[in-house]
Short mmCIF file of C-alpha atoms in Angstrom, two decimals:
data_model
loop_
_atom_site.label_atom_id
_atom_site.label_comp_id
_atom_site.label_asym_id
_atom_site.label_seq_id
_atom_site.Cartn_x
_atom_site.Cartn_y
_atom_site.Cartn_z
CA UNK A 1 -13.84 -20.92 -1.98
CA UNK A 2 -13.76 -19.19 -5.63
CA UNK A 3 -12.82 -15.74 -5.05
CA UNK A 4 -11.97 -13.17 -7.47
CA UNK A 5 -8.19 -12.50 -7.53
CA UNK A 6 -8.25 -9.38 -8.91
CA UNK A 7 -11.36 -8.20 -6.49
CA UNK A 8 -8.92 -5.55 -5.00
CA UNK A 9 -8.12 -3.90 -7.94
CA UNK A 10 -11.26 -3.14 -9.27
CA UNK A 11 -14.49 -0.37 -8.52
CA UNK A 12 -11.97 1.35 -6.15
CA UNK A 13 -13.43 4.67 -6.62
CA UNK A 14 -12.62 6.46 -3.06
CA UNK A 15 -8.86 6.09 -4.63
CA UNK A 16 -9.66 9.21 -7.12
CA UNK A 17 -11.63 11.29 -5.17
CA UNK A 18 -8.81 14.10 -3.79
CA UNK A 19 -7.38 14.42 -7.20
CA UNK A 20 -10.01 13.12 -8.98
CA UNK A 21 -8.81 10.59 -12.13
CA UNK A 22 -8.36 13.26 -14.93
CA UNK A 23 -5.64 15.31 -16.16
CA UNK A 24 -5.52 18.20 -13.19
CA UNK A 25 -5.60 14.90 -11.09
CA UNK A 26 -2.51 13.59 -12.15
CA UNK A 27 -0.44 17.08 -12.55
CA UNK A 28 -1.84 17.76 -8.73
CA UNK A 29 -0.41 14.83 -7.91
CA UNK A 30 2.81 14.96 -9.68
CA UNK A 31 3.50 18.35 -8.23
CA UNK A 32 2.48 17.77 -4.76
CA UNK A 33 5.23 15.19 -4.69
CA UNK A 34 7.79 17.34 -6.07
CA UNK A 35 7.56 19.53 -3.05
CA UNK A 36 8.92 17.29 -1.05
CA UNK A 37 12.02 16.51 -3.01
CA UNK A 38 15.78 17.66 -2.04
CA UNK A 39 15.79 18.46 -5.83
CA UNK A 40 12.92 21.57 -5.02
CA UNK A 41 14.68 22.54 -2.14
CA UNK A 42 18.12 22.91 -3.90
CA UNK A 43 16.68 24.52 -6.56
CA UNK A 44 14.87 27.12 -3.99
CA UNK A 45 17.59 27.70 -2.42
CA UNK A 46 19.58 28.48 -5.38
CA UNK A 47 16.77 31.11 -6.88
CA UNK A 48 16.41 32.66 -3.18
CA UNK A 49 20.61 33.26 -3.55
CA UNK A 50 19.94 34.59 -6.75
CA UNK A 51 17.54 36.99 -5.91
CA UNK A 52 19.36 38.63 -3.24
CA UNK A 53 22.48 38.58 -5.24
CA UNK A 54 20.85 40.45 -7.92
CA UNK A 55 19.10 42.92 -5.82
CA UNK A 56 22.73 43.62 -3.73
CA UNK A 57 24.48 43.93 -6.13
CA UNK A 58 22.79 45.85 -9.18
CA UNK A 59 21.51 48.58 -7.29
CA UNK A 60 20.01 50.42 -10.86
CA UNK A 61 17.80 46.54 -10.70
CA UNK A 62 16.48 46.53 -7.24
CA UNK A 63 13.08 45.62 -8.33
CA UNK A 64 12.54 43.80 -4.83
CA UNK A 65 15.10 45.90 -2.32
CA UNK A 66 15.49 44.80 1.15
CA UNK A 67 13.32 42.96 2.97
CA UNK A 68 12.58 41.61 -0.48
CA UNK A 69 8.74 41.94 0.25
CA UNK A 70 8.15 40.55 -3.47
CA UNK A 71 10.30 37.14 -2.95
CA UNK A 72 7.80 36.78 -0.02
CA UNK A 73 5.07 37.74 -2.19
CA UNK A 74 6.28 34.97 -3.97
CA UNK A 75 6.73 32.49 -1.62
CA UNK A 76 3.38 32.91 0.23
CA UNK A 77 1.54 32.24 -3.33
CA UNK A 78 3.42 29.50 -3.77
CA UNK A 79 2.81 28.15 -0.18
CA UNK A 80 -0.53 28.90 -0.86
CA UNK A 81 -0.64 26.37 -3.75
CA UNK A 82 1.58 23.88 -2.36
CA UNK A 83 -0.23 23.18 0.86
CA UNK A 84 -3.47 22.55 -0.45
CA UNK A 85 -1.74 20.26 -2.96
CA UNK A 86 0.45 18.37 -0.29
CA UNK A 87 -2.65 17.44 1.95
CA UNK A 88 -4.68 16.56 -0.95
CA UNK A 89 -1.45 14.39 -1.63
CA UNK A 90 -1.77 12.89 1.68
CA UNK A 91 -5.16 12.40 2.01
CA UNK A 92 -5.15 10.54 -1.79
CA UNK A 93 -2.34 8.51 0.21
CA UNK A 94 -4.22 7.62 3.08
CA UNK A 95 -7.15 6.37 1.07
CA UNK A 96 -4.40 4.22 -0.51
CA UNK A 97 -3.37 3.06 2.48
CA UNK A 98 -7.00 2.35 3.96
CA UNK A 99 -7.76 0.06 1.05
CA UNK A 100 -4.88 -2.24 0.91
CA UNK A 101 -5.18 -2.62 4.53
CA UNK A 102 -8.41 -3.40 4.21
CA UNK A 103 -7.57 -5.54 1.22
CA UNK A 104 -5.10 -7.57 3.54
CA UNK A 105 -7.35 -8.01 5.99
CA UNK A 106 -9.59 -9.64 3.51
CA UNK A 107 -7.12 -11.94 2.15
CA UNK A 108 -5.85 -12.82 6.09
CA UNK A 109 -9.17 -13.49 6.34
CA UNK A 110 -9.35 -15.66 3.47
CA UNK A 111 -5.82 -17.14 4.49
CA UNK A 112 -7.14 -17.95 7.96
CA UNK A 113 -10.80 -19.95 6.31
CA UNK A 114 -8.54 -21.60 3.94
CA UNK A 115 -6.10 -22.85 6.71
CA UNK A 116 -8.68 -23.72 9.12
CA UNK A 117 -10.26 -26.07 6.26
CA UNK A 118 -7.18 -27.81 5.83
CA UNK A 119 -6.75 -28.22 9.12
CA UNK A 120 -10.28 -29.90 9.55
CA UNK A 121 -9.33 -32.08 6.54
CA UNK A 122 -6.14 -33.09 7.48
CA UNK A 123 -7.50 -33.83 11.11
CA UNK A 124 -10.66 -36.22 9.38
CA UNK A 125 -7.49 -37.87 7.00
CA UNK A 126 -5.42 -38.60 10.35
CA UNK A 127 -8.71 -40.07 11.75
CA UNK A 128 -9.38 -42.26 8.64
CA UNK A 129 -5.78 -43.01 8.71
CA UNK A 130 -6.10 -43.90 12.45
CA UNK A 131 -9.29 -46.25 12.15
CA UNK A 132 -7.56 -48.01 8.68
CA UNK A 133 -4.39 -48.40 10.90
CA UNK A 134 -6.29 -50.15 13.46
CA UNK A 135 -8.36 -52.14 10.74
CA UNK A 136 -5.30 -53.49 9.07
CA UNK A 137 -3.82 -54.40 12.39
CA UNK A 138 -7.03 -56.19 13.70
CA UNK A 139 -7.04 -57.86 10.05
CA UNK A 140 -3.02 -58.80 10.52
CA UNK A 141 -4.08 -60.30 14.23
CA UNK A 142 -6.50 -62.61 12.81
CA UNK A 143 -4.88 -63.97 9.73
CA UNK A 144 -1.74 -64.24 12.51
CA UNK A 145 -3.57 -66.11 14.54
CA UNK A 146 -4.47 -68.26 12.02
CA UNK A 147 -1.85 -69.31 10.60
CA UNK A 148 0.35 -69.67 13.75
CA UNK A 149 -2.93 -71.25 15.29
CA UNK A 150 -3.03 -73.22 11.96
CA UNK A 151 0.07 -74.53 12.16
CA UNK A 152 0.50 -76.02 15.49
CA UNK A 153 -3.12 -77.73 15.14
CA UNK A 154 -1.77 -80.00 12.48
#
């Protein structure tokens, strides 16, 4: 069977479609990831300190006093971008996903025709084997027979 090694690779179009292939694609994609990163959630942390350092302390600069209803301002636009972006992460992931699995299932598949050829071949070779194996010994028998049966004649 002459199949196309490379078959899996190309006109995979249902990879692009959450992100899409162009630029916003790619930055999407790079961002969505970075949410999930202990490096973000340091850094978060560190700029959520901050702010309510800042605000407790410099009391002429509270431009967000207590219960810092602009940090969560903040936050909820962000979370408002960075869900969206996250599932469209996932779901770009999961079509991923669905087409190597279905691209291992086609090469199992392949694996299994392939194997189950060579089996059929090696079982007609072990019959060929079998019937020369039988030939030859029917063939050593007879010139056996006559030589021995030669011999004692004379």
């Amino acid at each position: 069977m002459n199949e196309d090694p490379l078959r899996h690779i190309r006109g995979h179009e249902e990879l692009h479609g959450a992100f899409g292939t162009d630029r916003f694609g790619a930055i999407a994609e790079r961002i969505a990831r970075f949410f999930g990163t202990p490096q973000y959630i340091i850094g978060q942390s560190i700029v959520v300190v901050i702010w309510i350092a800042v605000n407790a302390i410099a009391i002429s600069l509270r431009w967000d006093p207590y219960p810092f209803i602009l940090l969560n301002l903040a936050f909820s636009t962000q979370a408002a971008y960075a869900a969206p972006l996250i599932l469209l992460a996932q779901t770009r992931q999961a079509a991923h996903d669905k087409v190597h699995e279905e691209s291992a299932a086609r090469h199992r598949d392949y694996l299994s025709r392939k194997q189950e050829k060579l089996l059929e071949e090696n079982t007609t070779l072990t019959e060929q084997v079998k019937e020369l194996t039988e030939h030859v010994d029917a063939l050593t028998r007879a010139i056996h027979a006559q030589v021995v049966g030669g011999g004692t004649g004379g």
